[in-house]
Short mmCIF file of N, CA and C in Angstrom, two decimals:
data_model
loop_
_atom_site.label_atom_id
_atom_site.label_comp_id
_atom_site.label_asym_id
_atom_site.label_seq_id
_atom_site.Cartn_x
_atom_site.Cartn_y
_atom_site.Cartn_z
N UNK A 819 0.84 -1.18 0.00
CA UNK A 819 0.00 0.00 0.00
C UNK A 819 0.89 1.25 0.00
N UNK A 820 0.67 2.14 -1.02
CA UNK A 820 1.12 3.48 -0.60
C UNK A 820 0.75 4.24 0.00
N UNK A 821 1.61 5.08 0.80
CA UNK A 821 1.54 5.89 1.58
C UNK A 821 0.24 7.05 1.68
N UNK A 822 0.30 7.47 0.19
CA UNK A 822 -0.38 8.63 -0.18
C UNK A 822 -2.05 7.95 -0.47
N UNK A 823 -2.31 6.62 -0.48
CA UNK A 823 -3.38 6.31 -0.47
C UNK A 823 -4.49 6.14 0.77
N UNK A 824 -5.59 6.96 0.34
CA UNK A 824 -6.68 6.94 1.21
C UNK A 824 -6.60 7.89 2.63
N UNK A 825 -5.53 8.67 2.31
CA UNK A 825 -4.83 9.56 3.27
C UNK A 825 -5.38 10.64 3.35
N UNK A 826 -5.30 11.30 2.00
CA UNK A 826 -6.25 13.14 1.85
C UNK A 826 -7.68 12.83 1.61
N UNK A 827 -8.50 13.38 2.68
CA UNK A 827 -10.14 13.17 2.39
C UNK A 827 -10.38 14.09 0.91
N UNK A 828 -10.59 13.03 -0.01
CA UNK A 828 -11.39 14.15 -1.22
C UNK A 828 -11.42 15.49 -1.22
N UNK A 829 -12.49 15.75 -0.24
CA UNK A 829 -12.62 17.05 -0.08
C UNK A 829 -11.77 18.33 0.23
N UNK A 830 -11.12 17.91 1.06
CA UNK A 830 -9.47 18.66 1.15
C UNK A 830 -9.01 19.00 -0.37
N UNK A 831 -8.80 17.92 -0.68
CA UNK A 831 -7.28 17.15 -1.79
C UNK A 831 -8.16 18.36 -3.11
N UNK A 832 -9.86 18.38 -3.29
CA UNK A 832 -10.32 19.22 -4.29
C UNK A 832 -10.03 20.87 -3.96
N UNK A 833 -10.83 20.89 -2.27
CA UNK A 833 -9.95 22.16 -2.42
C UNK A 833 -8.49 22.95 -2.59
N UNK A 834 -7.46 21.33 -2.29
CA UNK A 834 -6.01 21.79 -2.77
C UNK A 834 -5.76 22.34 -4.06
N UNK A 835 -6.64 21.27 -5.11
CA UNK A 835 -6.46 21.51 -6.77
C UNK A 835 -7.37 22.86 -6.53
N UNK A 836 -8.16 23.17 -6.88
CA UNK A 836 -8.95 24.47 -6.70
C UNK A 836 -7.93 25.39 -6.20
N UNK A 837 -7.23 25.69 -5.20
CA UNK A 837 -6.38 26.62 -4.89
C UNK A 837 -5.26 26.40 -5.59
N UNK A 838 -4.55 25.36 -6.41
CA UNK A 838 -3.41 25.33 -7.32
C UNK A 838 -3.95 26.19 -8.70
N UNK A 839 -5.06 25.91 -8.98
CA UNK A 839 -5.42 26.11 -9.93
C UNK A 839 -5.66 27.62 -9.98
N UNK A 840 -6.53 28.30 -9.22
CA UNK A 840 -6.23 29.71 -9.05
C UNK A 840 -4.76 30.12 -8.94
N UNK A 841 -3.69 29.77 -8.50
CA UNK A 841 -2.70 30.24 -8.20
C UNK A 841 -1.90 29.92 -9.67
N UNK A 842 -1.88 28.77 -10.29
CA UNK A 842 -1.54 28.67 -11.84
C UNK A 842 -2.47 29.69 -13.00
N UNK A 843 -3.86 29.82 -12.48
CA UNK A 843 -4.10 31.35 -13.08
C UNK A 843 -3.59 32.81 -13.06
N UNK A 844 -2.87 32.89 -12.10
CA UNK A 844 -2.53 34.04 -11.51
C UNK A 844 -0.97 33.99 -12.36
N UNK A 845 0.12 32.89 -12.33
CA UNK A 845 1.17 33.01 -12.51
C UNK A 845 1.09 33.10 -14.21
N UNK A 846 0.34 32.29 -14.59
CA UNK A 846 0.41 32.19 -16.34
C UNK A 846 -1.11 33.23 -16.30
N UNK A 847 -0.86 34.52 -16.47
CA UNK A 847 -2.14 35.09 -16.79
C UNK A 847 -2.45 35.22 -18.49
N UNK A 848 -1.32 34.77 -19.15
CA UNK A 848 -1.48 35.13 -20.80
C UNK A 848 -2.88 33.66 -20.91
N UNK A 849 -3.28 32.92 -20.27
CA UNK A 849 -4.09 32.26 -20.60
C UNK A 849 -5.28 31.99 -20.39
N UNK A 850 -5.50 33.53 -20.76
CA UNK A 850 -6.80 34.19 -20.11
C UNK A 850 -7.93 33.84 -20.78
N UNK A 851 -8.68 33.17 -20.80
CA UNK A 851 -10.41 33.18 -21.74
C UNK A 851 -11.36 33.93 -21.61
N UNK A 852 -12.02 33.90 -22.08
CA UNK A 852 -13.53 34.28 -21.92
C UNK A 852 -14.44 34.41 -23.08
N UNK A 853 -16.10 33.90 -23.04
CA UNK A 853 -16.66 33.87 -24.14
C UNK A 853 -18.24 34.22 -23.77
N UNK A 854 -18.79 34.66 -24.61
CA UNK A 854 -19.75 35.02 -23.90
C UNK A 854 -21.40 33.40 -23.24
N UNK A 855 -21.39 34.40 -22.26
CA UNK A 855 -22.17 32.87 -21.50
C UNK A 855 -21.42 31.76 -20.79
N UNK A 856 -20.07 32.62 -20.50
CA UNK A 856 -19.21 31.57 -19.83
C UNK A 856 -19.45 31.52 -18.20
N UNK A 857 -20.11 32.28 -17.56
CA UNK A 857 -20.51 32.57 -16.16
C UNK A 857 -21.89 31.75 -16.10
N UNK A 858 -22.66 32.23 -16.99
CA UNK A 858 -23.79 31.04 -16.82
C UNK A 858 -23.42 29.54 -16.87
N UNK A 859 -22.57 29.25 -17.86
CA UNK A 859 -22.06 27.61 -17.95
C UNK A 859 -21.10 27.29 -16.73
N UNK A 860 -20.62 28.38 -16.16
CA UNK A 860 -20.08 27.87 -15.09
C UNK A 860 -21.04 27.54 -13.68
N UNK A 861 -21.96 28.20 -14.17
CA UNK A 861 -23.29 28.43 -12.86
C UNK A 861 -23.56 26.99 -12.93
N UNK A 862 -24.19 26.68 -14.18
CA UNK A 862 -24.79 24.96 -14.45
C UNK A 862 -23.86 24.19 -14.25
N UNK A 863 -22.67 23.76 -14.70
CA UNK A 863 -21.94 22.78 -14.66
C UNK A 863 -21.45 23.07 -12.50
N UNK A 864 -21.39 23.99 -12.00
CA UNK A 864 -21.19 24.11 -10.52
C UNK A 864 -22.32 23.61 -9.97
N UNK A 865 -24.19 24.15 -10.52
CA UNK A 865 -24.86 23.20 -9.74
C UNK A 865 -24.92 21.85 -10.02
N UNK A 866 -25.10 21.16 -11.44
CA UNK A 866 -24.79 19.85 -11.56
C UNK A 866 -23.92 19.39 -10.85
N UNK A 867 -22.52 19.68 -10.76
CA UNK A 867 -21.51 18.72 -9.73
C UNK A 867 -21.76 18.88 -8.41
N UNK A 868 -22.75 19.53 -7.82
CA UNK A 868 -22.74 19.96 -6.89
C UNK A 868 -24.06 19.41 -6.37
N UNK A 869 -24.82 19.30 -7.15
CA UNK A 869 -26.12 18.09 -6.73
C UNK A 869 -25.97 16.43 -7.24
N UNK A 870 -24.73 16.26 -8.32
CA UNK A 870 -24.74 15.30 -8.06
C UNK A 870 -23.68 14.36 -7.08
N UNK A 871 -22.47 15.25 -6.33
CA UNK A 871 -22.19 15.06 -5.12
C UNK A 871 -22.90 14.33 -3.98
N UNK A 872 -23.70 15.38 -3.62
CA UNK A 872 -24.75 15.31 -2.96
C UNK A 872 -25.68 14.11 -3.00
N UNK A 873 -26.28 14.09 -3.94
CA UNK A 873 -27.01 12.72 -4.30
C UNK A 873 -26.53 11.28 -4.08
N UNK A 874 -25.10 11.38 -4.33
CA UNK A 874 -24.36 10.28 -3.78
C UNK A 874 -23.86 10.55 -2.77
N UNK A 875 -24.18 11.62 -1.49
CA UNK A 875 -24.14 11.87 0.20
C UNK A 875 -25.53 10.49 0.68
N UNK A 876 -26.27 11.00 0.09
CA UNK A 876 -27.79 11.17 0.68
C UNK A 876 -27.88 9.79 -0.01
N UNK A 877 -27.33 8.55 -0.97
CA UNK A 877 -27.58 7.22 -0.71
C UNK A 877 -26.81 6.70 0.04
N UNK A 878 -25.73 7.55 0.63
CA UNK A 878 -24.79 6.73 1.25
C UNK A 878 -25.86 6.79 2.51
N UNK A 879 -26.36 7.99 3.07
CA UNK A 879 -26.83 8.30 4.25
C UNK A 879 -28.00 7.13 4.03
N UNK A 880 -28.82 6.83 3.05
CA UNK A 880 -30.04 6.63 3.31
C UNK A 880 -30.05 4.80 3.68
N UNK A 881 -28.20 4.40 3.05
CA UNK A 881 -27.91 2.89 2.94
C UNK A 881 -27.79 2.36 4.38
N UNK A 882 -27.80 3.75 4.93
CA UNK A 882 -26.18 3.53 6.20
C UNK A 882 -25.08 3.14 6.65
N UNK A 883 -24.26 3.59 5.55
CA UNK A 883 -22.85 3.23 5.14
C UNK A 883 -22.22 4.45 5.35
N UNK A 884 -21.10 4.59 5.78
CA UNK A 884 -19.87 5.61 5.89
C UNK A 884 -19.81 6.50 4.46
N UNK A 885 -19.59 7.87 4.67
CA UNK A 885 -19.28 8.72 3.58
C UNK A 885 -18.04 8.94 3.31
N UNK A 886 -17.07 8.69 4.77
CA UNK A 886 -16.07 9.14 4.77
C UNK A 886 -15.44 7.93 4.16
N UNK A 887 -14.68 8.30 2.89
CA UNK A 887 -14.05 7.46 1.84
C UNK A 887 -12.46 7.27 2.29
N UNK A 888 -11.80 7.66 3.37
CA UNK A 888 -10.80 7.43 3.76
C UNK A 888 -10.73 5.81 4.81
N UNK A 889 -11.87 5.62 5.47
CA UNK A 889 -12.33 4.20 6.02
C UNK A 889 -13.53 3.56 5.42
N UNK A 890 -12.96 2.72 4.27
CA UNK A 890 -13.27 1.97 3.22
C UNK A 890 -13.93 0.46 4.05
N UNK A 891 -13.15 0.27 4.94
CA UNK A 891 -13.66 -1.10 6.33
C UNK A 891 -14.66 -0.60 6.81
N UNK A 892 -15.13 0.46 7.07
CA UNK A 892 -16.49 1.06 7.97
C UNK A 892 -17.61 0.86 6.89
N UNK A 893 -17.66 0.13 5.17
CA UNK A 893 -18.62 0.06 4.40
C UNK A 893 -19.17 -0.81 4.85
N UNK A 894 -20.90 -0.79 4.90
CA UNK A 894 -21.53 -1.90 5.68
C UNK A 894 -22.68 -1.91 4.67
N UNK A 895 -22.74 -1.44 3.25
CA UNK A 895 -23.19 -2.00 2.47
C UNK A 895 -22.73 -1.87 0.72
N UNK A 896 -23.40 -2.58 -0.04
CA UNK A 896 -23.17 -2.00 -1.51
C UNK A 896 -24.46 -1.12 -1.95
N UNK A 897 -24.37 0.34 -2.11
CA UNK A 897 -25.11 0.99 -2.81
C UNK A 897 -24.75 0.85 -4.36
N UNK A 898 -26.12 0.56 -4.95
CA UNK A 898 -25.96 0.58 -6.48
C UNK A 898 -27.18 0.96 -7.09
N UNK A 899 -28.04 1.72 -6.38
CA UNK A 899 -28.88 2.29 -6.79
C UNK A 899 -28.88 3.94 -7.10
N UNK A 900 -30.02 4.71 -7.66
CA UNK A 900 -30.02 6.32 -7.84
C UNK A 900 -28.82 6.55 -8.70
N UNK A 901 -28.00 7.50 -7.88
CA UNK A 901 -27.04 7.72 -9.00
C UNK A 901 -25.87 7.15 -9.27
N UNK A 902 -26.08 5.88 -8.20
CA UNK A 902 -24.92 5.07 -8.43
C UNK A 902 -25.22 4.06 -9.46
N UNK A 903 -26.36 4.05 -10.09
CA UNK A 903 -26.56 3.42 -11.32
C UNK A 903 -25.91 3.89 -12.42
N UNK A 904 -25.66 5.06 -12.72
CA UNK A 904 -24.68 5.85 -13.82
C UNK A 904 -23.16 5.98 -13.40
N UNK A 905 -22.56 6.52 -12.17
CA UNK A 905 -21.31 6.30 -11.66
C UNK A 905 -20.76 5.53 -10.38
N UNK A 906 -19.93 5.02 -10.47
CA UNK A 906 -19.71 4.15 -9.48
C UNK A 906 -19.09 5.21 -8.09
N UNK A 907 -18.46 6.28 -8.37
CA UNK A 907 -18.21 7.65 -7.55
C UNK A 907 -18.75 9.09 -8.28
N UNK A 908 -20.05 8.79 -7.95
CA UNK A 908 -20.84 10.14 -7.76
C UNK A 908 -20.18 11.19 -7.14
N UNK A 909 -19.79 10.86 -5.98
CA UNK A 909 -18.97 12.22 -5.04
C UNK A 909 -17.92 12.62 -5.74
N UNK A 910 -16.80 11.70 -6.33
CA UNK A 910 -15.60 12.21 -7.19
C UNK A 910 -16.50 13.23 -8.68
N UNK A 911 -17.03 12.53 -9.48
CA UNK A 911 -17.67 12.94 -10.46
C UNK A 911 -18.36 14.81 -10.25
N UNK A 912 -18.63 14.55 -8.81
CA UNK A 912 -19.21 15.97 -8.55
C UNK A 912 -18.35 17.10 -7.96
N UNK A 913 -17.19 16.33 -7.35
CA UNK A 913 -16.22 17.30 -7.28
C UNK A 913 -15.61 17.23 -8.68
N UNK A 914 -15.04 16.94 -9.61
CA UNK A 914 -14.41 17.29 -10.66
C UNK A 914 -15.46 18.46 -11.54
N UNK A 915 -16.61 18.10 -11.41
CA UNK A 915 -17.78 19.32 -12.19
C UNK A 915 -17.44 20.53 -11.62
N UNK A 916 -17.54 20.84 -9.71
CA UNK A 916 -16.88 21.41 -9.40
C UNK A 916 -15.88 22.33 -9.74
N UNK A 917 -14.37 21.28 -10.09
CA UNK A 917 -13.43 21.93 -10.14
C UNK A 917 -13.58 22.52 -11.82
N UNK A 918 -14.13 21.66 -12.60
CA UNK A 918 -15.00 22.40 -14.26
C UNK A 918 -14.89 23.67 -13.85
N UNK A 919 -16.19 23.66 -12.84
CA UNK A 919 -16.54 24.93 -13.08
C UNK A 919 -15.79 26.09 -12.25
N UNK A 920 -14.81 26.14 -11.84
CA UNK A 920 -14.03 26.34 -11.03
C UNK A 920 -13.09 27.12 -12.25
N UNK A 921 -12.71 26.12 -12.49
CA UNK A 921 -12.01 26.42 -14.07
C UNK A 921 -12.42 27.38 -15.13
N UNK A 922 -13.12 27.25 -15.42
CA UNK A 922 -14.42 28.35 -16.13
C UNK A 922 -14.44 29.63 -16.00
N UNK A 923 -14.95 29.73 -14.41
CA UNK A 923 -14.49 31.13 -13.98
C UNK A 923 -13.54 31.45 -13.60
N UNK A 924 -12.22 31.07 -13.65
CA UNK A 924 -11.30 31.30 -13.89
C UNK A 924 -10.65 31.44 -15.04
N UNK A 925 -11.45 30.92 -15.98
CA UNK A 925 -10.62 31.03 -17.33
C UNK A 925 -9.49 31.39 -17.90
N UNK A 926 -8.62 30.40 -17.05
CA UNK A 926 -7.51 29.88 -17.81
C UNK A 926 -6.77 28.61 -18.11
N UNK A 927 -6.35 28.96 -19.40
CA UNK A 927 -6.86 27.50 -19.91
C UNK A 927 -5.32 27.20 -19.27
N UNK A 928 -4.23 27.20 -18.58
CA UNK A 928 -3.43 26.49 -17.77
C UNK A 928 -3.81 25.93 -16.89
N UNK A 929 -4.98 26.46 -16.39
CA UNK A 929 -5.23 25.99 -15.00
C UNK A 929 -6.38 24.35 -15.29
N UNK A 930 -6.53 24.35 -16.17
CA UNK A 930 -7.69 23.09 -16.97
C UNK A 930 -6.32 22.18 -16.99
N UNK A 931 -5.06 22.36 -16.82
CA UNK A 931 -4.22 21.20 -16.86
C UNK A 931 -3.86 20.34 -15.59
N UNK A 932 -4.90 20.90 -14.49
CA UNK A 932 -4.68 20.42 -13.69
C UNK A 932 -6.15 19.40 -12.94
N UNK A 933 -6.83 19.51 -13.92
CA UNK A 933 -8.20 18.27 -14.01
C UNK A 933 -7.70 17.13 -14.43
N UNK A 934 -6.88 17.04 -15.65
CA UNK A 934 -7.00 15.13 -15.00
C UNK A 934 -5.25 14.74 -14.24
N UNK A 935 -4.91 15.90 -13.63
CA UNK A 935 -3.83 15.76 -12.47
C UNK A 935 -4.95 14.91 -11.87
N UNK A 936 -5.81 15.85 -11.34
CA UNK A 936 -6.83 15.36 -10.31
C UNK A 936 -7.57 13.94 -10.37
N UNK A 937 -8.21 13.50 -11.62
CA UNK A 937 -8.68 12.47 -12.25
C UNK A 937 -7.54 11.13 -11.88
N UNK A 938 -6.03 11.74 -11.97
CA UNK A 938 -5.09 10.82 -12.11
C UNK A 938 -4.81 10.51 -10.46
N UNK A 939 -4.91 11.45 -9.51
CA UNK A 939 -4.56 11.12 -8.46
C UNK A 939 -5.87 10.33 -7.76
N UNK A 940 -7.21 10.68 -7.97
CA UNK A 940 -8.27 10.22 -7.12
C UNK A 940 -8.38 8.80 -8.04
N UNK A 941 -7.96 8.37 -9.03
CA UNK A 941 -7.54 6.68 -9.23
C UNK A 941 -6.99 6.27 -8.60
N UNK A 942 -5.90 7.04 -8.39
CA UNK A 942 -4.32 5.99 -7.91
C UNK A 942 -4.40 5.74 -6.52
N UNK A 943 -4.55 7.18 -5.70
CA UNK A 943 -4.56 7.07 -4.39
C UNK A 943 -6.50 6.75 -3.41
N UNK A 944 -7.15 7.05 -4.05
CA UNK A 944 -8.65 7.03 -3.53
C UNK A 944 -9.27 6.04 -4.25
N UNK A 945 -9.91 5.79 -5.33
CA UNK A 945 -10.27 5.35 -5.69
C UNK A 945 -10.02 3.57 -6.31
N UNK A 946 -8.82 2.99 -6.58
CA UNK A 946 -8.78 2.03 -6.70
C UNK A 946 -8.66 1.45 -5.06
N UNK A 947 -7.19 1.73 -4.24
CA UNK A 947 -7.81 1.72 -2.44
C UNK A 947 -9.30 1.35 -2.32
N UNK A 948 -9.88 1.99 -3.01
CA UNK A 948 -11.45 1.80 -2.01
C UNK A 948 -11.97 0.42 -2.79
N UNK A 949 -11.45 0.51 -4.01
CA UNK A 949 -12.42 -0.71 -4.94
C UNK A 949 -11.56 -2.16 -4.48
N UNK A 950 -10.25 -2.35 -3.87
CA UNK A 950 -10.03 -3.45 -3.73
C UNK A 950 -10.49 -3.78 -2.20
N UNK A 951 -11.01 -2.68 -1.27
CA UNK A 951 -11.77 -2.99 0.22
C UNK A 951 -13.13 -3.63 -0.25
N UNK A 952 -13.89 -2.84 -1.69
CA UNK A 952 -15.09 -3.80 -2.20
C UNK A 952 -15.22 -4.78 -2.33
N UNK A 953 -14.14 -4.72 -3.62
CA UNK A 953 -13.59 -6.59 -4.01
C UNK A 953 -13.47 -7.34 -2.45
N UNK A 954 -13.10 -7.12 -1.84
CA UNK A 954 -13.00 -8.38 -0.37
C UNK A 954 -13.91 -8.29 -0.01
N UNK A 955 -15.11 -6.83 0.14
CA UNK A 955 -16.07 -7.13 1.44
C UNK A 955 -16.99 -7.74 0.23
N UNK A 956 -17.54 -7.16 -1.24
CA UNK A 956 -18.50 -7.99 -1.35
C UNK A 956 -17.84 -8.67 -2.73
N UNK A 957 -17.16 -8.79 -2.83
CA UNK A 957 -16.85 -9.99 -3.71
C UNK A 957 -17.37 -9.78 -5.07
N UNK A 958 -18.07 -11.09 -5.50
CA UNK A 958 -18.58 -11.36 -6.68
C UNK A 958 -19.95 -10.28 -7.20
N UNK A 959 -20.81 -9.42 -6.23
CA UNK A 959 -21.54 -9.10 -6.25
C UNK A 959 -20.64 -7.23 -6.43
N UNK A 960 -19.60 -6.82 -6.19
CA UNK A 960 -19.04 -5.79 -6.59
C UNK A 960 -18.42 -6.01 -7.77
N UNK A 961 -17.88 -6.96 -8.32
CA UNK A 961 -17.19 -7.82 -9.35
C UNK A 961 -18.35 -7.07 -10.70
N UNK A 962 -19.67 -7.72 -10.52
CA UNK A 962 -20.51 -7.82 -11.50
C UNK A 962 -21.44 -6.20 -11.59
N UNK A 963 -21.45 -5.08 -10.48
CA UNK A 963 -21.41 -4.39 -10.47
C UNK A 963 -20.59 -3.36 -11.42
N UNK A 964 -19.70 -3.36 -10.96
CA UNK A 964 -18.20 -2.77 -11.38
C UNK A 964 -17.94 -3.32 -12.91
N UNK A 965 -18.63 -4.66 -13.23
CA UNK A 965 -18.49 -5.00 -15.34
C UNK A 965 -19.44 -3.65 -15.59
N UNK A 966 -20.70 -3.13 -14.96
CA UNK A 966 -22.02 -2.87 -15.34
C UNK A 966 -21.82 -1.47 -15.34
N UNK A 967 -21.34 -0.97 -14.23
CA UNK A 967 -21.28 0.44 -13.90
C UNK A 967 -19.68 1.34 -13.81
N UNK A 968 -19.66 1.96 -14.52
CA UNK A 968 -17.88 2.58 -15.34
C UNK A 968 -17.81 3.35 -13.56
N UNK A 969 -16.40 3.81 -13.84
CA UNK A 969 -15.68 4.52 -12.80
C UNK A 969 -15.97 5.81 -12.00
N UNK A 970 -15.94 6.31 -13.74
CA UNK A 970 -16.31 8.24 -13.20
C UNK A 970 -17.91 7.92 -13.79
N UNK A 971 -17.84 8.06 -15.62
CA UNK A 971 -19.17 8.39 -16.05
C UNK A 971 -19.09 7.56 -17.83
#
């Protein structure tokens, strides 16, 4: 196991990228955008990731299973219903919309090089971690899940 796995709660680790990312706007400012209706698309794509976060809070809550994705052993069931029928991490999926839209209004396109940083780290360190605690607790029944239902989207 590495070190760096299952260590930074999500939520932190997004607001880290979010603050890199402003701060890589600031240093490379020649990569400035803007188009018109880019504040509204940032409005939508911020509430979409931001309700569909949420939505995958509120089956975890409703399963009664742990949210907190850093203790993967505290899962005491398989949710695979609502919106875990389309992603297998709703919560990741809604922070990356998030950081979209994050991006957006910031518009710069340096700072968009640091989304699938993010994509690349919540595999390596969060996300596979959590899928091999599945694979043991439910086995064959996360197995056939996981053929059915993709990663992010």
């Amino acid at each position: 196991m590495n070190v760096l796995e299952l260590k930074v709660p999500p939520v932190i680790l997004t607001l880290l990228f979010g603050a890199a990312m402003w701060a890589v706007s600031r240093v490379l400012p020649s990569g400035y955008f803007a188009f018109p209706g880019r504040l509204v698309l940032c409005a939508a794509v911020l509430m979409a990731g931001a309700s569909i976060a949420l939505l995958g809070v509120l089956a975890f809550k409703r399963a009664g299973t742990t949210v907190d994705p850093r203790t993967p052993h505290q899962t005491n069931s398989l949710v695979v219903n609502g919106v875990y029928r389309h992603t297998r991490n709703p919560m990741y999926v809604g922070f990356l919309a998030i950081l979209a839209a994050w991006w957006l209004y910031l518009g710069s396109v340096f700072a968009a090089l640091l989304l699938p940083l993010y994509v690349f780290y919540m595999n390596r360190f969060q996300i596979k971690p959590e899928e091999r605690h599945m694979r043991a607790l439910f086995g064959e029944q996360y197995n056939q899940y996981s053929a059915e239902v993709r990663r992010w989207l």
